[in-house]
Every structure is written in C-alpha cells, then in structure tokens.
C-alpha cells in the first residue's frame, strides 16, 4: 500500500457589493475596487451569464440595467457571483420659451405651457446652469435673461435653459 497526498484547495472568497444606481446616460464600472472589496486575491473576469461562458464586453462602462456575473479565479479554483446594475432613466424636460411681455408685466415660468411635454416630476427654478442658485419668484420674472428649470424624478434630474424677454415700454416724449 502506498500513501497518496491529496491537496484540497479552498475556493476563493468573492464578496460582491452592488454598485450604486446611476442616471442615464452615466455608466457603471464593474471593475471598480469597491464592487469586490473584501474578496480573496486572484484574477477577476466578467460575464453575462451565470455559467461564465459569455464574456461581458467593456465591464468598465455598463450602460444597461441587469444582472451580470464576476468570476474570481485563484490558481485552479474559482467562484462566480452575480452583481446587480441599476441605471435609471433621466427625465425628459421640454422647454418652450414664454412669450415676450412689456414692462411692467412679468413672466411666469411656473405655468404648464413652459414645460408641456415633459416627464412627471418636481420642477425647481434656478439662475445658473449648475442649479445651485435659486431663482426667487419664478412666477413673477421682471428682467430679461436666461434662467434654468430642473426636473427631478426620483434620483435622476435634468436641467434646461429658458429665455425670458421683458421689453421696456417705449418712452413717449411730447414737445409743444
């Protein structure tokens, strides 16, 4: 009788943390270290099926919702786990510039006709394209300019410009 040495290598540990949801057109990077933090060392590969037979092209820029798979291989052992990618749709914001008015009349950006055709959501009004300076009294604009409307639905938002024209009244000078 002869003795045989048997070595049983443990499967590597693959810890998956689903990436945060993003808003379209943003993408998700499955190769980010945060997705597999806490996993054993080894080689990571990315797949579209649980058997790990269909390669996931471009795992650094996933643009479609779904379940994908990551395989960790360490020597001759490997394990595969699923990862959930969530990409939310950004809302559609349609802007129709309001008609020009003559001073002292004002323009109301909150009327439905300014954003008709837009997705449902919450509208906010801004003086800058970054949406960081609130527009006071968006229902009573007294000055010409470009203002901004932001539409938010859930975690996603979009911002568009709206042009306001307030014409000065002509000055009538009568000389006798």
GROMACS .gro file of N, CA and C in nm:
model
  528
    1UNK      N    1   0.086  -0.117   0.000
    1UNK     CA    2   0.000   0.000   0.000
    1UNK      C    3   0.090   0.123   0.000
    2UNK      N    4   0.046   0.215  -0.085
    2UNK     CA    5   0.121   0.340  -0.092
    2UNK      C    6   0.032   0.454  -0.047
    3UNK      N    7   0.095   0.553   0.011
    3UNK     CA    8   0.017   0.669   0.055
    3UNK      C    9   0.008   0.771  -0.060
    4UNK      N   10  -0.099   0.841  -0.061
    4UNK     CA   11  -0.123   0.943  -0.163
    4UNK      C   12  -0.148   1.075  -0.091
    5UNK      N   13  -0.083   1.179  -0.139
    5UNK     CA   14  -0.103   1.311  -0.081
    5UNK      C   15  -0.210   1.381  -0.163
    6UNK      N   16  -0.315   1.420  -0.097
    6UNK     CA   17  -0.425   1.490  -0.164
    6UNK      C   18  -0.428   1.633  -0.110
    7UNK      N   19  -0.427   1.727  -0.202
    7UNK     CA   20  -0.436   1.867  -0.162
    7UNK      C   21  -0.571   1.920  -0.209
    8UNK      N   22  -0.646   1.972  -0.115
    8UNK     CA   23  -0.775   2.032  -0.148
    8UNK      C   24  -0.760   2.183  -0.126
    9UNK      N   25  -0.765   2.254  -0.238
    9UNK     CA   26  -0.754   2.399  -0.229
    9UNK      C   27  -0.894   2.459  -0.207
   10UNK      N   28  -0.904   2.553  -0.117
   10UNK     CA   29  -1.035   2.615  -0.094
   10UNK      C   30  -1.069   2.710  -0.208
   11UNK      N   31  -1.198   2.722  -0.236
   11UNK     CA   32  -1.242   2.821  -0.335
   11UNK      C   33  -1.210   2.959  -0.282
   12UNK      N   34  -1.176   3.050  -0.371
   12UNK     CA   35  -1.153   3.187  -0.324
   12UNK      C   36  -1.284   3.250  -0.277
   13UNK      N   37  -1.273   3.347  -0.192
   13UNK     CA   38  -1.390   3.419  -0.142
   13UNK      C   39  -1.416   3.538  -0.232
   14UNK      N   40  -1.537   3.547  -0.286
   14UNK     CA   41  -1.575   3.659  -0.372
   14UNK      C   42  -1.688   3.734  -0.304
   15UNK      N   43  -1.659   3.856  -0.262
   15UNK     CA   44  -1.758   3.941  -0.197
   15UNK      C   45  -1.803   4.044  -0.299
   16UNK      N   46  -1.934   4.053  -0.322
   16UNK     CA   47  -1.988   4.147  -0.420
   16UNK      C   48  -2.069   4.254  -0.347
   17UNK      N   49  -2.041   4.379  -0.380
   17UNK     CA   50  -2.123   4.492  -0.335
   17UNK      C   51  -2.179   4.555  -0.461
   18UNK      N   52  -2.311   4.548  -0.476
   18UNK     CA   53  -2.373   4.606  -0.596
   18UNK      C   54  -2.337   4.754  -0.606
   19UNK      N   55  -2.300   4.800  -0.725
   19UNK     CA   56  -2.266   4.942  -0.740
   19UNK      C   57  -2.390   5.029  -0.722
   20UNK      N   58  -2.368   5.153  -0.686
   20UNK     CA   59  -2.478   5.247  -0.669
   20UNK      C   60  -2.550   5.268  -0.802
   21UNK      N   61  -2.680   5.290  -0.792
   21UNK     CA   62  -2.758   5.321  -0.912
   21UNK      C   63  -2.710   5.453  -0.971
   22UNK      N   64  -2.715   5.462  -1.103
   22UNK     CA   65  -2.678   5.585  -1.172
   22UNK      C   66  -2.793   5.627  -1.263
   23UNK      N   67  -2.784   5.748  -1.313
   23UNK     CA   68  -2.885   5.801  -1.405
   23UNK      C   69  -2.828   5.800  -1.546
   24UNK      N   70  -2.907   5.753  -1.639
   24UNK     CA   71  -2.868   5.754  -1.779
   24UNK      C   72  -2.839   5.898  -1.821
   25UNK      N   73  -2.736   5.925  -1.895
   25UNK     CA   74  -2.650   5.837  -1.973
   25UNK      C   75  -2.525   5.789  -1.899
   26UNK      N   76  -2.516   5.807  -1.769
   26UNK     CA   77  -2.400   5.759  -1.694
   26UNK      C   78  -2.390   5.607  -1.703
   27UNK      N   79  -2.270   5.555  -1.682
   27UNK     CA   80  -2.247   5.411  -1.688
   27UNK      C   81  -2.191   5.362  -1.555
   28UNK      N   82  -2.185   5.230  -1.540
   28UNK     CA   83  -2.134   5.167  -1.417
   28UNK      C   84  -2.006   5.092  -1.452
   29UNK      N   85  -1.905   5.103  -1.364
   29UNK     CA   86  -1.777   5.034  -1.381
   29UNK      C   87  -1.772   4.915  -1.285
   30UNK      N   88  -1.789   4.795  -1.339
   30UNK     CA   89  -1.785   4.675  -1.255
   30UNK      C   90  -1.643   4.639  -1.211
   31UNK      N   91  -1.543   4.701  -1.273
   31UNK     CA   92  -1.405   4.672  -1.233
   31UNK      C   93  -1.358   4.759  -1.117
   32UNK      N   94  -1.444   4.850  -1.069
   32UNK     CA   95  -1.408   4.935  -0.956
   32UNK      C   96  -1.381   4.847  -0.834
   33UNK      N   97  -1.278   4.882  -0.759
   33UNK     CA   98  -1.238   4.802  -0.643
   33UNK      C   99  -1.350   4.787  -0.541
   34UNK      N  100  -1.438   4.886  -0.530
   34UNK     CA  101  -1.546   4.882  -0.432
   34UNK      C  102  -1.646   4.769  -0.459
   35UNK      N  103  -1.656   4.723  -0.582
   35UNK     CA  104  -1.752   4.617  -0.617
   35UNK      C  105  -1.709   4.483  -0.557
   36UNK      N  106  -1.579   4.458  -0.550
   36UNK     CA  107  -1.529   4.329  -0.499
   36UNK      C  108  -1.443   4.344  -0.374
   37UNK      N  109  -1.457   4.455  -0.303
   37UNK     CA  110  -1.378   4.477  -0.181
   37UNK      C  111  -1.406   4.365  -0.080
   38UNK      N  112  -1.301   4.315  -0.018
   38UNK     CA  113  -1.314   4.207   0.080
   38UNK      C  114  -1.299   4.068   0.020
   39UNK      N  115  -1.275   4.061  -0.110
   39UNK     CA  116  -1.258   3.932  -0.177
   39UNK      C  117  -1.114   3.883  -0.166
   40UNK      N  118  -1.096   3.752  -0.191
   40UNK     CA  119  -0.962   3.694  -0.197
   40UNK      C  120  -0.887   3.752  -0.315
   41UNK      N  121  -0.756   3.736  -0.315
   41UNK     CA  122  -0.677   3.779  -0.430
   41UNK      C  123  -0.696   3.678  -0.542
   42UNK      N  124  -0.677   3.725  -0.663
   42UNK     CA  125  -0.691   3.639  -0.779
   42UNK      C  126  -0.725   3.721  -0.901
   43UNK      N  127  -0.766   3.653  -1.006
   43UNK     CA  128  -0.799   3.719  -1.132
   43UNK      C  129  -0.950   3.730  -1.145
   44UNK      N  130  -0.997   3.851  -1.173
   44UNK     CA  131  -1.140   3.873  -1.194
   44UNK      C  132  -1.171   3.876  -1.343
   45UNK      N  133  -1.281   3.810  -1.379
   45UNK     CA  134  -1.332   3.815  -1.516
   45UNK      C  135  -1.481   3.844  -1.509
   46UNK      N  136  -1.536   3.895  -1.618
   46UNK     CA  137  -1.672   3.949  -1.618
   46UNK      C  138  -1.754   3.882  -1.727
   47UNK      N  139  -1.880   3.846  -1.691
   47UNK     CA  140  -1.962   3.760  -1.776
   47UNK      C  141  -2.107   3.809  -1.781
   48UNK      N  142  -2.179   3.765  -1.884
   48UNK     CA  143  -2.321   3.800  -1.894
   48UNK      C  144  -2.411   3.686  -1.849
   49UNK      N  145  -2.353   3.569  -1.822
   49UNK     CA  146  -2.435   3.456  -1.778
   49UNK      C  147  -2.372   3.388  -1.657
   50UNK      N  148  -2.455   3.316  -1.580
   50UNK     CA  149  -2.408   3.255  -1.455
   50UNK      C  150  -2.310   3.140  -1.477
   51UNK      N  151  -2.308   3.082  -1.597
   51UNK     CA  152  -2.213   2.974  -1.626
   51UNK      C  153  -2.075   3.030  -1.657
   52UNK      N  154  -2.067   3.161  -1.681
   52UNK     CA  155  -1.939   3.222  -1.714
   52UNK      C  156  -1.887   3.179  -1.849
   53UNK      N  157  -1.978   3.172  -1.947
   53UNK     CA  158  -1.936   3.131  -2.081
   53UNK      C  159  -1.950   3.243  -2.185
   54UNK      N  160  -2.022   3.349  -2.151
   54UNK     CA  161  -2.040   3.460  -2.245
   54UNK      C  162  -1.974   3.583  -2.183
   55UNK      N  163  -1.865   3.626  -2.245
   55UNK     CA  164  -1.784   3.737  -2.193
   55UNK      C  165  -1.865   3.867  -2.196
   56UNK      N  166  -1.851   3.945  -2.091
   56UNK     CA  167  -1.912   4.078  -2.084
   56UNK      C  168  -1.813   4.175  -2.146
   57UNK      N  169  -1.851   4.231  -2.259
   57UNK     CA  170  -1.765   4.330  -2.324
   57UNK      C  171  -1.772   4.461  -2.248
   58UNK      N  172  -1.659   4.524  -2.230
   58UNK     CA  173  -1.647   4.655  -2.168
   58UNK      C  174  -1.711   4.662  -2.028
   59UNK      N  175  -1.664   4.585  -1.933
   59UNK     CA  176  -1.720   4.590  -1.797
   59UNK      C  177  -1.693   4.722  -1.725
   60UNK      N  178  -1.613   4.809  -1.786
   60UNK     CA  179  -1.584   4.939  -1.724
   60UNK      C  180  -1.690   5.043  -1.757
   61UNK      N  181  -1.782   5.011  -1.849
   61UNK     CA  182  -1.883   5.111  -1.889
   61UNK      C  183  -2.016   5.043  -1.920
   62UNK      N  184  -2.081   4.986  -1.818
   62UNK     CA  185  -2.209   4.919  -1.835
   62UNK      C  186  -2.318   5.026  -1.847
   63UNK      N  187  -2.396   5.019  -1.955
   63UNK     CA  188  -2.498   5.120  -1.980
   63UNK      C  189  -2.640   5.064  -1.973
   64UNK      N  190  -2.654   4.936  -1.941
   64UNK     CA  191  -2.785   4.871  -1.939
   64UNK      C  192  -2.811   4.805  -1.805
   65UNK      N  193  -2.931   4.828  -1.752
   65UNK     CA  194  -2.976   4.759  -1.631
   65UNK      C  195  -2.958   4.609  -1.645
   66UNK      N  196  -2.935   4.542  -1.534
   66UNK     CA  197  -2.937   4.397  -1.541
   66UNK      C  198  -2.848   4.330  -1.438
   67UNK      N  199  -2.848   4.199  -1.447
   67UNK     CA  200  -2.763   4.117  -1.361
   67UNK      C  201  -2.647   4.069  -1.447
   68UNK      N  202  -2.527   4.088  -1.394
   68UNK     CA  203  -2.406   4.044  -1.460
   68UNK      C  204  -2.333   3.953  -1.362
   69UNK      N  205  -2.220   3.895  -1.405
   69UNK     CA  206  -2.151   3.797  -1.321
   69UNK      C  207  -2.001   3.826  -1.320
   70UNK      N  208  -1.943   3.806  -1.201
   70UNK     CA  209  -1.800   3.824  -1.184
   70UNK      C  210  -1.743   3.691  -1.134
   71UNK      N  211  -1.636   3.649  -1.198
   71UNK     CA  212  -1.568   3.525  -1.156
   71UNK      C  213  -1.432   3.562  -1.099
   72UNK      N  214  -1.401   3.501  -0.984
   72UNK     CA  215  -1.270   3.517  -0.922
   72UNK      C  216  -1.199   3.383  -0.931
   73UNK      N  217  -1.081   3.385  -0.993
   73UNK     CA  218  -1.001   3.264  -1.007
   73UNK      C  219  -0.872   3.282  -0.930
   74UNK      N  220  -0.840   3.180  -0.848
   74UNK     CA  221  -0.720   3.181  -0.767
   74UNK      C  222  -0.656   3.044  -0.787
   75UNK      N  223  -0.553   3.038  -0.870
   75UNK     CA  224  -0.491   2.910  -0.902
   75UNK      C  225  -0.586   2.827  -0.987
   76UNK      N  226  -0.618   2.707  -0.941
   76UNK     CA  227  -0.709   2.619  -1.016
   76UNK      C  228  -0.852   2.627  -0.966
   77UNK      N  229  -0.877   2.713  -0.870
   77UNK     CA  230  -1.011   2.724  -0.812
   77UNK      C  231  -1.075   2.857  -0.852
   78UNK      N  232  -1.206   2.853  -0.865
   78UNK     CA  233  -1.277   2.978  -0.897
   78UNK      C  234  -1.418   2.975  -0.840
   79UNK      N  235  -1.474   3.091  -0.829
   79UNK     CA  236  -1.612   3.107  -0.785
   79UNK      C  237  -1.672   3.221  -0.865
   80UNK      N  238  -1.803   3.215  -0.887
   80UNK     CA  239  -1.871   3.319  -0.965
   80UNK      C  240  -1.992   3.370  -0.885
   81UNK      N  241  -2.013   3.501  -0.890
   81UNK     CA  242  -2.124   3.564  -0.818
   81UNK      C  243  -2.192   3.664  -0.909
   82UNK      N  244  -2.318   3.689  -0.882
   82UNK     CA  245  -2.392   3.789  -0.960
   82UNK      C  246  -2.375   3.927  -0.900
   83UNK      N  247  -2.391   4.028  -0.986
   83UNK     CA  248  -2.386   4.168  -0.945
   83UNK      C  249  -2.500   4.239  -1.017
   84UNK      N  250  -2.575   4.320  -0.942
   84UNK     CA  251  -2.691   4.392  -0.997
   84UNK      C  252  -2.649   4.533  -1.037
   85UNK      N  253  -2.680   4.570  -1.162
   85UNK     CA  254  -2.654   4.705  -1.211
   85UNK      C  255  -2.788   4.773  -1.232
   86UNK      N  256  -2.802   4.894  -1.176
   86UNK     CA  257  -2.926   4.971  -1.191
   86UNK      C  258  -2.893   5.104  -1.258
   87UNK      N  259  -2.954   5.126  -1.373
   87UNK     CA  260  -2.939   5.252  -1.446
   87UNK      C  261  -3.078   5.309  -1.464
   88UNK      N  262  -3.102   5.420  -1.396
   88UNK     CA  263  -3.233   5.485  -1.401
   88UNK      C  264  -3.241   5.580  -1.520
   89UNK      N  265  -3.360   5.591  -1.574
   89UNK     CA  266  -3.382   5.682  -1.685
   89UNK      C  267  -3.386   5.825  -1.635
   90UNK      N  268  -3.319   5.913  -1.707
   90UNK     CA  269  -3.328   6.055  -1.675
   90UNK      C  270  -3.460   6.108  -1.728
   91UNK      N  271  -3.521   6.204  -1.659
   91UNK     CA  272  -3.649   6.257  -1.706
   91UNK      C  273  -3.630   6.341  -1.833
   92UNK      N  274  -3.737   6.354  -1.907
   92UNK     CA  275  -3.736   6.437  -2.028
   92UNK      C  276  -3.794   6.573  -1.992
   93UNK      N  277  -3.718   6.676  -2.020
   93UNK     CA  278  -3.761   6.813  -1.991
   93UNK      C  279  -3.771   6.889  -2.122
   94UNK      N  280  -3.893   6.928  -2.155
   94UNK     CA  281  -3.920   7.004  -2.277
   94UNK      C  282  -3.949   7.148  -2.236
   95UNK      N  283  -3.875   7.242  -2.293
   95UNK     CA  284  -3.892   7.384  -2.258
   95UNK      C  285  -3.944   7.460  -2.379
   96UNK      N  286  -4.049   7.538  -2.356
   96UNK     CA  287  -4.099   7.634  -2.454
   96UNK      C  288  -4.083   7.771  -2.392
   97UNK      N  289  -4.000   7.854  -2.455
   97UNK     CA  290  -3.979   7.989  -2.401
   97UNK      C  291  -4.112   8.062  -2.395
   98UNK      N  292  -4.138   8.131  -2.285
   98UNK     CA  293  -4.264   8.205  -2.273
   98UNK      C  294  -4.265   8.325  -2.368
   99UNK      N  295  -4.383   8.372  -2.406
   99UNK     CA  296  -4.388   8.488  -2.494
   99UNK      C  297  -4.332   8.613  -2.425
  100UNK      N  298  -4.277   8.701  -2.506
  100UNK     CA  299  -4.224   8.827  -2.454
  100UNK      C  300  -4.337   8.911  -2.396
  101UNK      N  301  -4.305   8.990  -2.296
  101UNK     CA  302  -4.401   9.083  -2.237
  101UNK      C  303  -4.339   9.222  -2.235
  102UNK      N  304  -4.422   9.321  -2.212
  102UNK     CA  305  -4.374   9.459  -2.197
  102UNK      C  306  -4.381   9.497  -2.051
  103UNK      N  307  -4.273   9.559  -2.003
  103UNK     CA  308  -4.267   9.605  -1.865
  103UNK      C  309  -4.382   9.703  -1.841
  104UNK      N  310  -4.449   9.699  -1.730
  104UNK     CA  311  -4.417   9.635  -1.603
  104UNK      C  312  -4.474   9.494  -1.589
  105UNK      N  313  -4.526   9.434  -1.697
  105UNK     CA  314  -4.577   9.297  -1.688
  105UNK      C  315  -4.462   9.202  -1.652
  106UNK      N  316  -4.496   9.085  -1.596
  106UNK     CA  317  -4.396   8.987  -1.556
  106UNK      C  318  -4.419   8.857  -1.630
  107UNK      N  319  -4.322   8.769  -1.623
  107UNK     CA  320  -4.329   8.637  -1.686
  107UNK      C  321  -4.338   8.532  -1.576
  108UNK      N  322  -4.427   8.434  -1.596
  108UNK     CA  323  -4.447   8.326  -1.500
  108UNK      C  324  -4.389   8.197  -1.559
  109UNK      N  325  -4.275   8.152  -1.506
  109UNK     CA  326  -4.211   8.029  -1.554
  109UNK      C  327  -4.279   7.904  -1.502
  110UNK      N  328  -4.370   7.918  -1.405
  110UNK     CA  329  -4.434   7.802  -1.345
  110UNK      C  330  -4.560   7.758  -1.421
  111UNK      N  331  -4.600   7.831  -1.525
  111UNK     CA  332  -4.719   7.791  -1.600
  111UNK      C  333  -4.689   7.663  -1.678
  112UNK      N  334  -4.790   7.579  -1.692
  112UNK     CA  335  -4.772   7.447  -1.754
  112UNK      C  336  -4.721   7.456  -1.898
  113UNK      N  337  -4.754   7.562  -1.970
  113UNK     CA  338  -4.713   7.571  -2.111
  113UNK      C  339  -4.561   7.579  -2.128
  114UNK      N  340  -4.489   7.623  -2.027
  114UNK     CA  341  -4.343   7.636  -2.037
  114UNK      C  342  -4.277   7.497  -2.039
  115UNK      N  343  -4.335   7.400  -1.969
  115UNK     CA  344  -4.275   7.266  -1.960
  115UNK      C  345  -4.367   7.157  -2.016
  116UNK      N  346  -4.465   7.196  -2.099
  116UNK     CA  347  -4.557   7.097  -2.157
  116UNK      C  348  -4.479   6.992  -2.236
  117UNK      N  349  -4.516   6.866  -2.220
  117UNK     CA  350  -4.449   6.756  -2.289
  117UNK      C  351  -4.337   6.694  -2.209
  118UNK      N  352  -4.313   6.743  -2.088
  118UNK     CA  353  -4.205   6.691  -2.004
  118UNK      C  354  -4.253   6.570  -1.923
  119UNK      N  355  -4.158   6.493  -1.873
  119UNK     CA  356  -4.189   6.381  -1.784
  119UNK      C  357  -4.247   6.435  -1.653
  120UNK      N  358  -4.312   6.346  -1.579
  120UNK     CA  359  -4.361   6.382  -1.447
  120UNK      C  360  -4.243   6.397  -1.352
  121UNK      N  361  -4.258   6.483  -1.254
  121UNK     CA  362  -4.153   6.502  -1.156
  121UNK      C  363  -4.167   6.637  -1.089
  122UNK      N  364  -4.065   6.674  -1.016
  122UNK     CA  365  -4.064   6.800  -0.942
  122UNK      C  366  -3.981   6.903  -1.017
  123UNK      N  367  -4.041   7.021  -1.040
  123UNK     CA  368  -3.971   7.129  -1.108
  123UNK      C  369  -3.915   7.227  -1.006
  124UNK      N  370  -3.791   7.270  -1.028
  124UNK     CA  371  -3.730   7.375  -0.947
  124UNK      C  372  -3.669   7.477  -1.043
  125UNK      N  373  -3.647   7.598  -0.994
  125UNK     CA  374  -3.609   7.710  -1.080
  125UNK      C  375  -3.480   7.773  -1.030
  126UNK      N  376  -3.389   7.803  -1.124
  126UNK     CA  377  -3.253   7.844  -1.090
  126UNK      C  378  -3.206   7.961  -1.177
  127UNK      N  379  -3.104   8.031  -1.128
  127UNK     CA  380  -3.045   8.140  -1.206
  127UNK      C  381  -2.918   8.096  -1.277
  128UNK      N  382  -2.868   7.975  -1.248
  128UNK     CA  383  -2.747   7.928  -1.314
  128UNK      C  384  -2.763   7.784  -1.363
  129UNK      N  385  -2.681   7.748  -1.462
  129UNK     CA  386  -2.695   7.616  -1.525
  129UNK      C  387  -2.655   7.501  -1.435
  130UNK      N  388  -2.582   7.528  -1.328
  130UNK     CA  389  -2.544   7.422  -1.234
  130UNK      C  390  -2.657   7.392  -1.135
  131UNK      N  391  -2.758   7.479  -1.132
  131UNK     CA  392  -2.870   7.458  -1.040
  131UNK      C  393  -2.829   7.475  -0.896
  132UNK      N  394  -2.747   7.577  -0.869
  132UNK     CA  395  -2.702   7.600  -0.732
  132UNK      C  396  -2.753   7.732  -0.674
  133UNK      N  397  -2.803   7.822  -0.759
  133UNK     CA  398  -2.855   7.949  -0.711
  133UNK      C  399  -3.004   7.957  -0.741
  134UNK      N  400  -3.085   7.954  -0.637
  134UNK     CA  401  -3.230   7.951  -0.651
  134UNK      C  402  -3.282   8.079  -0.717
  135UNK      N  403  -3.379   8.063  -0.805
  135UNK     CA  404  -3.447   8.176  -0.867
  135UNK      C  405  -3.565   8.211  -0.777
  136UNK      N  406  -3.559   8.328  -0.716
  136UNK     CA  407  -3.670   8.374  -0.632
  136UNK      C  408  -3.784   8.421  -0.721
  137UNK      N  409  -3.905   8.391  -0.682
  137UNK     CA  410  -4.025   8.433  -0.754
  137UNK      C  411  -4.026   8.392  -0.902
  138UNK      N  412  -4.016   8.263  -0.932
  138UNK     CA  413  -4.018   8.221  -1.072
  138UNK      C  414  -4.153   8.249  -1.140
  139UNK      N  415  -4.251   8.285  -1.061
  139UNK     CA  416  -4.383   8.317  -1.117
  139UNK      C  417  -4.401   8.466  -1.143
  140UNK      N  418  -4.295   8.544  -1.123
  140UNK     CA  419  -4.304   8.689  -1.145
  140UNK      C  420  -4.168   8.745  -1.188
  141UNK      N  421  -4.118   8.699  -1.303
  141UNK     CA  422  -3.988   8.744  -1.353
  141UNK      C  423  -4.004   8.884  -1.414
  142UNK      N  424  -3.918   8.976  -1.373
  142UNK     CA  425  -3.929   9.115  -1.420
  142UNK      C  426  -3.814   9.155  -1.511
  143UNK      N  427  -3.713   9.069  -1.528
  143UNK     CA  428  -3.595   9.107  -1.607
  143UNK      C  429  -3.566   9.005  -1.717
  144UNK      N  430  -3.520   9.058  -1.831
  144UNK     CA  431  -3.470   8.974  -1.939
  144UNK      C  432  -3.364   8.879  -1.885
  145UNK      N  433  -3.351   8.766  -1.951
  145UNK     CA  434  -3.240   8.679  -1.915
  145UNK      C  435  -3.266   8.533  -1.945
  146UNK      N  436  -3.161   8.456  -1.922
  146UNK     CA  437  -3.168   8.311  -1.934
  146UNK      C  438  -3.175   8.255  -1.794
  147UNK      N  439  -3.277   8.177  -1.770
  147UNK     CA  440  -3.297   8.113  -1.640
  147UNK      C  441  -3.296   7.963  -1.664
  148UNK      N  442  -3.307   7.884  -1.558
  148UNK     CA  443  -3.294   7.738  -1.571
  148UNK      C  444  -3.404   7.669  -1.492
  149UNK      N  445  -3.457   7.564  -1.554
  149UNK     CA  446  -3.558   7.481  -1.489
  149UNK      C  447  -3.499   7.341  -1.477
  150UNK      N  448  -3.513   7.284  -1.357
  150UNK     CA  449  -3.462   7.150  -1.330
  150UNK      C  450  -3.580   7.059  -1.301
  151UNK      N  451  -3.581   6.943  -1.366
  151UNK     CA  452  -3.685   6.842  -1.345
  151UNK      C  453  -3.620   6.721  -1.278
  152UNK      N  454  -3.678   6.679  -1.164
  152UNK     CA  455  -3.626   6.565  -1.089
  152UNK      C  456  -3.735   6.461  -1.076
  153UNK      N  457  -3.701   6.335  -1.110
  153UNK     CA  458  -3.793   6.223  -1.088
  153UNK      C  459  -3.716   6.113  -1.016
  154UNK      N  460  -3.739   6.098  -0.891
  154UNK     CA  461  -3.663   6.002  -0.813
  154UNK      C  462  -3.522   6.054  -0.790
  155UNK      N  463  -3.421   5.976  -0.831
  155UNK     CA  464  -3.283   6.018  -0.810
  155UNK      C  465  -3.223   6.089  -0.930
  156UNK      N  466  -3.295   6.092  -1.040
  156UNK     CA  467  -3.242   6.150  -1.164
  156UNK      C  468  -3.301   6.288  -1.190
  157UNK      N  469  -3.220   6.371  -1.253
  157UNK     CA  470  -3.269   6.504  -1.288
  157UNK      C  471  -3.203   6.552  -1.416
  158UNK      N  472  -3.264   6.653  -1.474
  158UNK     CA  473  -3.208   6.719  -1.591
  158UNK      C  474  -3.240   6.867  -1.578
  159UNK      N  475  -3.155   6.951  -1.638
  159UNK     CA  476  -3.175   7.095  -1.629
  159UNK      C  477  -3.165   7.154  -1.769
  160UNK      N  478  -3.254   7.250  -1.798
  160UNK     CA  479  -3.258   7.315  -1.929
  160UNK      C  480  -3.272   7.465  -1.910
  161UNK      N  481  -3.227   7.538  -2.009
  161UNK     CA  482  -3.241   7.684  -2.004
  161UNK      C  483  -3.375   7.727  -2.060
  162UNK      N  484  -3.421   7.843  -2.013
  162UNK     CA  485  -3.543   7.906  -2.062
  162UNK      C  486  -3.512   8.055  -2.076
  163UNK      N  487  -3.549   8.112  -2.190
  163UNK     CA  488  -3.518   8.253  -2.217
  163UNK      C  489  -3.642   8.337  -2.191
  164UNK      N  490  -3.623   8.442  -2.111
  164UNK     CA  491  -3.731   8.535  -2.077
  164UNK      C  492  -3.700   8.669  -2.142
  165UNK      N  493  -3.802   8.726  -2.208
  165UNK     CA  494  -3.787   8.858  -2.268
  165UNK      C  495  -3.890   8.952  -2.207
  166UNK      N  496  -3.840   9.057  -2.141
  166UNK     CA  497  -3.925   9.162  -2.086
  166UNK      C  498  -3.882   9.291  -2.156
  167UNK      N  499  -3.965   9.336  -2.249
  167UNK     CA  500  -3.932   9.457  -2.326
  167UNK      C  501  -3.969   9.581  -2.246
  168UNK      N  502  -3.884   9.684  -2.253
  168UNK     CA  503  -3.920   9.809  -2.186
  168UNK      C  504  -4.031   9.878  -2.264
  169UNK      N  505  -4.117   9.947  -2.191
  169UNK     CA  506  -4.219  10.027  -2.258
  169UNK      C  507  -4.150  10.143  -2.328
  170UNK      N  508  -4.196  10.180  -2.446
  170UNK     CA  509  -4.135  10.295  -2.512
  170UNK      C  510  -4.164  10.421  -2.434
  171UNK      N  511  -4.071  10.512  -2.443
  171UNK     CA  512  -4.089  10.641  -2.378
  171UNK      C  513  -4.142  10.740  -2.481
  172UNK      N  514  -4.253  10.800  -2.448
  172UNK     CA  515  -4.313  10.896  -2.537
  172UNK      C  516  -4.278  11.036  -2.487
  173UNK      N  517  -4.211  11.111  -2.571
  173UNK     CA  518  -4.173  11.247  -2.535
  173UNK      C  519  -4.251  11.341  -2.625
  174UNK      N  520  -4.328  11.427  -2.566
  174UNK     CA  521  -4.409  11.523  -2.643
  174UNK      C  522  -4.348  11.661  -2.622
  175UNK      N  523  -4.320  11.727  -2.733
  175UNK     CA  524  -4.269  11.864  -2.728
  175UNK      C  525  -4.372  11.953  -2.794
  176UNK      N  526  -4.419  12.055  -2.722
  176UNK     CA  527  -4.515  12.152  -2.779
  176UNK      C  528  -4.443  12.259  -2.854
   0.00000   0.00000   0.00000
